[in-house]
Backbone as a printed PyTorch tensor [residue, N CA C, xyz], in Angstrom:
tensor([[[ 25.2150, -10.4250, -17.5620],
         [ 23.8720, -10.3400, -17.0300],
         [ 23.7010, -11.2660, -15.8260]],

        [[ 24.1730, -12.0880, -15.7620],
         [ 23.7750, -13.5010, -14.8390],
         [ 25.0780, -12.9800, -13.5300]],

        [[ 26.0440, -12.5630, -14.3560],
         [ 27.1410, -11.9050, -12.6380],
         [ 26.3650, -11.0300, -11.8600]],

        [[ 25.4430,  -9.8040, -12.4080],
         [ 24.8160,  -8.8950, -11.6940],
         [ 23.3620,  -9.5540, -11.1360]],

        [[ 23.3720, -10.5630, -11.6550],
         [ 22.0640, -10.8110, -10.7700],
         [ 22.3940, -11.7330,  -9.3800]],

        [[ 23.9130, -12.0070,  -9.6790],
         [ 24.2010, -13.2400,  -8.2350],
         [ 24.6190, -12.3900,  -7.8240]],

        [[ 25.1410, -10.8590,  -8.1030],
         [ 25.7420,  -9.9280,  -6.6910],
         [ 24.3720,  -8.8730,  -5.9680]],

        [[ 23.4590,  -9.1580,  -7.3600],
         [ 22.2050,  -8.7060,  -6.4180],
         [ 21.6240,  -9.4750,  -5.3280]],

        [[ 21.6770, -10.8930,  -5.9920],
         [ 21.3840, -12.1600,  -4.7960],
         [ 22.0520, -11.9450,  -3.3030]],

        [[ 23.5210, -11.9360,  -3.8980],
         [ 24.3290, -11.8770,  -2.4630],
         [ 23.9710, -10.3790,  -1.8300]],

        [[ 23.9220,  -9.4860,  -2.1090],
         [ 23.8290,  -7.8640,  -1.6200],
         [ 22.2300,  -8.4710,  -0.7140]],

        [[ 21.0460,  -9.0540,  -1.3430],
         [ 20.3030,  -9.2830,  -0.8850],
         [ 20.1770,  -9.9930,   0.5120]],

        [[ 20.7670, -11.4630,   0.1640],
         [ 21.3140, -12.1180,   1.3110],
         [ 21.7940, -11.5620,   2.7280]],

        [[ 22.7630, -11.0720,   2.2700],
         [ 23.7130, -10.0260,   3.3790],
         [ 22.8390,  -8.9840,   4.1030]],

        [[ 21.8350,  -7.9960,   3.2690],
         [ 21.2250,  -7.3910,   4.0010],
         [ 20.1820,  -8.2890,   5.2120]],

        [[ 19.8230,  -8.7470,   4.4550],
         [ 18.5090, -10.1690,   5.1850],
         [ 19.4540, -10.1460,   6.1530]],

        [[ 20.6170, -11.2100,   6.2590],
         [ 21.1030, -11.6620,   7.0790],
         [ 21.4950, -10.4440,   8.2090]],

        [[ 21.9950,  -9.4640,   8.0730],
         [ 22.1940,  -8.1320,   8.5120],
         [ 20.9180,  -7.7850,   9.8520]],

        [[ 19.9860,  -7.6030,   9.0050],
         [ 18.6940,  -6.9810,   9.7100],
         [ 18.4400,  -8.5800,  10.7650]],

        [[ 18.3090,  -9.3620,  10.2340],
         [ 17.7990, -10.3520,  11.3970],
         [ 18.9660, -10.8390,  12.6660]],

        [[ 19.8850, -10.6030,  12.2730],
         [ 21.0680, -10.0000,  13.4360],
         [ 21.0330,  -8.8990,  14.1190]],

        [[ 20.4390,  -8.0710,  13.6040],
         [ 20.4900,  -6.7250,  14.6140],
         [ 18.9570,  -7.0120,  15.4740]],

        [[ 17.6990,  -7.8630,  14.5590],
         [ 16.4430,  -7.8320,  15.2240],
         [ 16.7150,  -9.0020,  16.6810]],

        [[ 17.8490,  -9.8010,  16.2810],
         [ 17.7690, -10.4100,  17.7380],
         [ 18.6420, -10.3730,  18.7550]],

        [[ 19.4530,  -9.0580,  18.2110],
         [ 20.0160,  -8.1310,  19.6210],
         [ 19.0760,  -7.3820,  20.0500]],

        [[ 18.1010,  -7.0940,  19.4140],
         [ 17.3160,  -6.5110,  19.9520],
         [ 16.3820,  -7.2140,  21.0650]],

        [[ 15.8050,  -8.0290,  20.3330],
         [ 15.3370,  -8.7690,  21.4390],
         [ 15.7520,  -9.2570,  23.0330]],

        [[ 17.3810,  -9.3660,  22.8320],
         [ 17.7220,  -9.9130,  23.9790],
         [ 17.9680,  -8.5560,  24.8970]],

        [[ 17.4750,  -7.6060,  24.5330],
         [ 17.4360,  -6.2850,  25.9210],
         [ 16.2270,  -6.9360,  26.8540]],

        [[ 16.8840,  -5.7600,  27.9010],
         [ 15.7350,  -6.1110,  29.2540],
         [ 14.1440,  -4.9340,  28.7390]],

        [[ 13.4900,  -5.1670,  29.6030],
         [ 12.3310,  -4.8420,  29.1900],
         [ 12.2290,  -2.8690,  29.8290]],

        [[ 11.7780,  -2.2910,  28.9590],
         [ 11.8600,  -0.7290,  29.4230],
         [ 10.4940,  -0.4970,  29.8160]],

        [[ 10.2240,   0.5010,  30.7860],
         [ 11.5180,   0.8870,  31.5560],
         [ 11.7550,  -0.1490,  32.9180]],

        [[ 13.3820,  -0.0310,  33.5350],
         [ 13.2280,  -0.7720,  34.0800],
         [ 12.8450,  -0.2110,  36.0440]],

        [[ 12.7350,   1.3400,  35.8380],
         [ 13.0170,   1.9530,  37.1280],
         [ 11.4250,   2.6470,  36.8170]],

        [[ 10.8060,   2.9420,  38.1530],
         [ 10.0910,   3.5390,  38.1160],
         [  9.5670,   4.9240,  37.6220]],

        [[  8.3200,   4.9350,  36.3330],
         [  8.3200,   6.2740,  35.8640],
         [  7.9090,   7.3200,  37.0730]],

        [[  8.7560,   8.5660,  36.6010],
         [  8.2810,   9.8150,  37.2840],
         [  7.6670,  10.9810,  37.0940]],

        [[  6.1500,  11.1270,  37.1700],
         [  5.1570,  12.4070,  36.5050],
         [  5.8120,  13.3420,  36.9350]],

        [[  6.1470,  14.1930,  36.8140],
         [  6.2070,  15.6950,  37.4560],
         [  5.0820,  16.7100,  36.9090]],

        [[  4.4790,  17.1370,  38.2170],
         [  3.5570,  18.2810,  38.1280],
         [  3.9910,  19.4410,  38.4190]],

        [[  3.6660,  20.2680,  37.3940],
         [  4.6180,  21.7620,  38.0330],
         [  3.4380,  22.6390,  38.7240]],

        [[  2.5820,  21.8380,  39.8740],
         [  1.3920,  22.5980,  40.4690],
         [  1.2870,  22.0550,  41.5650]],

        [[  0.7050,  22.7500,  42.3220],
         [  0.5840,  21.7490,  44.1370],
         [ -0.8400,  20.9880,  43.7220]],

        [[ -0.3490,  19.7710,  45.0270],
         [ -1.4930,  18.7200,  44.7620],
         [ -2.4970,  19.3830,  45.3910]],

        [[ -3.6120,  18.5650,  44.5810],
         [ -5.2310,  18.3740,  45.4040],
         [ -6.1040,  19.6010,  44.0870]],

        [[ -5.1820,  19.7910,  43.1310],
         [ -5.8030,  20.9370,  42.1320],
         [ -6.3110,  19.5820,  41.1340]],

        [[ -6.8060,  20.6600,  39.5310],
         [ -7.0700,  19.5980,  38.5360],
         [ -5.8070,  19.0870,  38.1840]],

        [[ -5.1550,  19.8920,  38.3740],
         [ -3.7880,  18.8230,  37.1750],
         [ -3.5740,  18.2420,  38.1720]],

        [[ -3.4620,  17.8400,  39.0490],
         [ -2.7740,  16.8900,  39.9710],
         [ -3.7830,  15.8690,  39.8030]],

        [[ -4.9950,  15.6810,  39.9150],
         [ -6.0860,  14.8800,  39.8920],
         [ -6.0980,  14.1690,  38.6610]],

        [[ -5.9500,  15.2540,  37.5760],
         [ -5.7280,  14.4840,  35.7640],
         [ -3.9330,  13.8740,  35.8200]],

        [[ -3.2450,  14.4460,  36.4440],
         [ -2.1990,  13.5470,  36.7610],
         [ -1.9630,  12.1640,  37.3240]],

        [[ -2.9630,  12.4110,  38.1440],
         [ -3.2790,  11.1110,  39.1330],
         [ -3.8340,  10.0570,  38.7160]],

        [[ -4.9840,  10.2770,  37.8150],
         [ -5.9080,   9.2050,  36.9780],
         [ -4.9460,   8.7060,  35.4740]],

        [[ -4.1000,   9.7680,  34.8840],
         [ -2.8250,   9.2820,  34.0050],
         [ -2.3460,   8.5340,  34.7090]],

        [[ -1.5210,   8.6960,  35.6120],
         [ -0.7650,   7.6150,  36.2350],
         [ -1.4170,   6.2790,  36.4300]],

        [[ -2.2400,   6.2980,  36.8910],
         [ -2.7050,   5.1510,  37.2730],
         [ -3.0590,   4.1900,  35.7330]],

        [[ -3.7160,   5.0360,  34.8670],
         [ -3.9710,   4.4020,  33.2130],
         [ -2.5320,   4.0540,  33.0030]],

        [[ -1.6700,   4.7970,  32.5740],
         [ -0.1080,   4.3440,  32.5490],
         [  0.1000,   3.2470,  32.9670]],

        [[  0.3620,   3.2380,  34.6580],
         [  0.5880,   1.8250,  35.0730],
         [  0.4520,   0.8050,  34.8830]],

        [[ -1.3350,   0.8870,  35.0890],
         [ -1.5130,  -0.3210,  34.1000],
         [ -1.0830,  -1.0220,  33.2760]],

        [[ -1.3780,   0.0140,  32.2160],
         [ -0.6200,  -0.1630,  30.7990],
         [  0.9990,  -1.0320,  30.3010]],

        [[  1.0080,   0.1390,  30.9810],
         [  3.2270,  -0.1440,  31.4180],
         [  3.5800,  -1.6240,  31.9560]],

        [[  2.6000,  -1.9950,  33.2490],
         [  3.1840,  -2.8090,  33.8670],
         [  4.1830,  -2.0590,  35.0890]],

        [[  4.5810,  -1.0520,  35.1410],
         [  5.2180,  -0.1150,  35.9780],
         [  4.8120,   0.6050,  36.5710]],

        [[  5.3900,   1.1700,  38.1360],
         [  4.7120,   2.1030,  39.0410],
         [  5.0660,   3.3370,  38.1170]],

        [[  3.7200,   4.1600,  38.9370],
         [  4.1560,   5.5510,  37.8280],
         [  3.8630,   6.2560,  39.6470]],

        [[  5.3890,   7.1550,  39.6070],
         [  4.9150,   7.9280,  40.6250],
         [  5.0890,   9.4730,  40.2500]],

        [[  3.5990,  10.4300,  40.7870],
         [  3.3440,  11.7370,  40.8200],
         [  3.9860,  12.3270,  41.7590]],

        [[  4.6980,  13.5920,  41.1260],
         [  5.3020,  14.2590,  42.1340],
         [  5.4110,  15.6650,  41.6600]],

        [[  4.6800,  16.3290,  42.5560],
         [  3.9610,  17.5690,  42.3950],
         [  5.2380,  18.8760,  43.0950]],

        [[  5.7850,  19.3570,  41.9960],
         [  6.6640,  20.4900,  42.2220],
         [  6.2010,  21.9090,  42.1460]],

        [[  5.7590,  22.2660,  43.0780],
         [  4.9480,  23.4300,  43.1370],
         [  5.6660,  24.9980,  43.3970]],

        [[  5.2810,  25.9900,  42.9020],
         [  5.8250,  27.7000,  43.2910],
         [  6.2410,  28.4020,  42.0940]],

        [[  6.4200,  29.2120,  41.8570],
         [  6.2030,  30.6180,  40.7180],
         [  5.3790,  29.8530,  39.6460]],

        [[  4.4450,  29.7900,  39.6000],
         [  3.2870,  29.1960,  38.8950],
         [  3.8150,  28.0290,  37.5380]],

        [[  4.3060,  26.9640,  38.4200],
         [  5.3920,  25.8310,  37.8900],
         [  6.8950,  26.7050,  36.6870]],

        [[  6.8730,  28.0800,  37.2050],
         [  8.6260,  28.2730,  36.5290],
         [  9.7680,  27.0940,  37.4110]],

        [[  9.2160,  26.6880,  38.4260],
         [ 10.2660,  25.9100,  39.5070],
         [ 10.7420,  24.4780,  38.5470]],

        [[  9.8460,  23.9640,  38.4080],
         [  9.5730,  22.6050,  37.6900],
         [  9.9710,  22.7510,  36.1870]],

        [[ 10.0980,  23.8800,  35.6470],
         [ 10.1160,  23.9880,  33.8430],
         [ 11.8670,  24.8920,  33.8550]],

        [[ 12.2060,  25.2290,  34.7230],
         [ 13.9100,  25.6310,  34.8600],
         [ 14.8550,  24.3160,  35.0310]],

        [[ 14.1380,  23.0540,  35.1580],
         [ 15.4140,  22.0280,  35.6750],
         [ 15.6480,  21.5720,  34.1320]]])
């Protein structure tokens, strides 16, 4: 009785120790993202979605801490933009 409870101890241990090794590789990454996000609009600018694109981006940014840039891929009523 008392062997299975010190290999539960140790199984315990090990995991602990496990997870708080992997939580501070984690930590030491760089911060995401590190390149500028890119909206794609599959509509030409100056419409609504470009405008509700435009005011996202900008909330994003904020948010992010990162430029968010819109970029409006326009023609066969966005099939251009939804084939890549």
């Amino acid at each position: 009785m008392t062997r299975l409870r010190t290999l539960r101890r140790l199984a315990t241990i090990a995991v602990t120790a496990a997870c708080l090794g992997a939580s501070s590789i984690a930590l030491a990454q760089t911060a995401y993202p590190t390149k500028p996000i890119r909206l794609v609009v599959p509509f030409p600018p100056g419409g609504p979605t470009d405008i509700f694109a435009r005011n996202y981006g900008n909330g994003l940014s904020k948010l992010l801490n990162q430029p968010v840039i819109v970029d409006n891929k326009a023609g066969a009523s966005g099939a251009i933009e939804r084939s890549r």
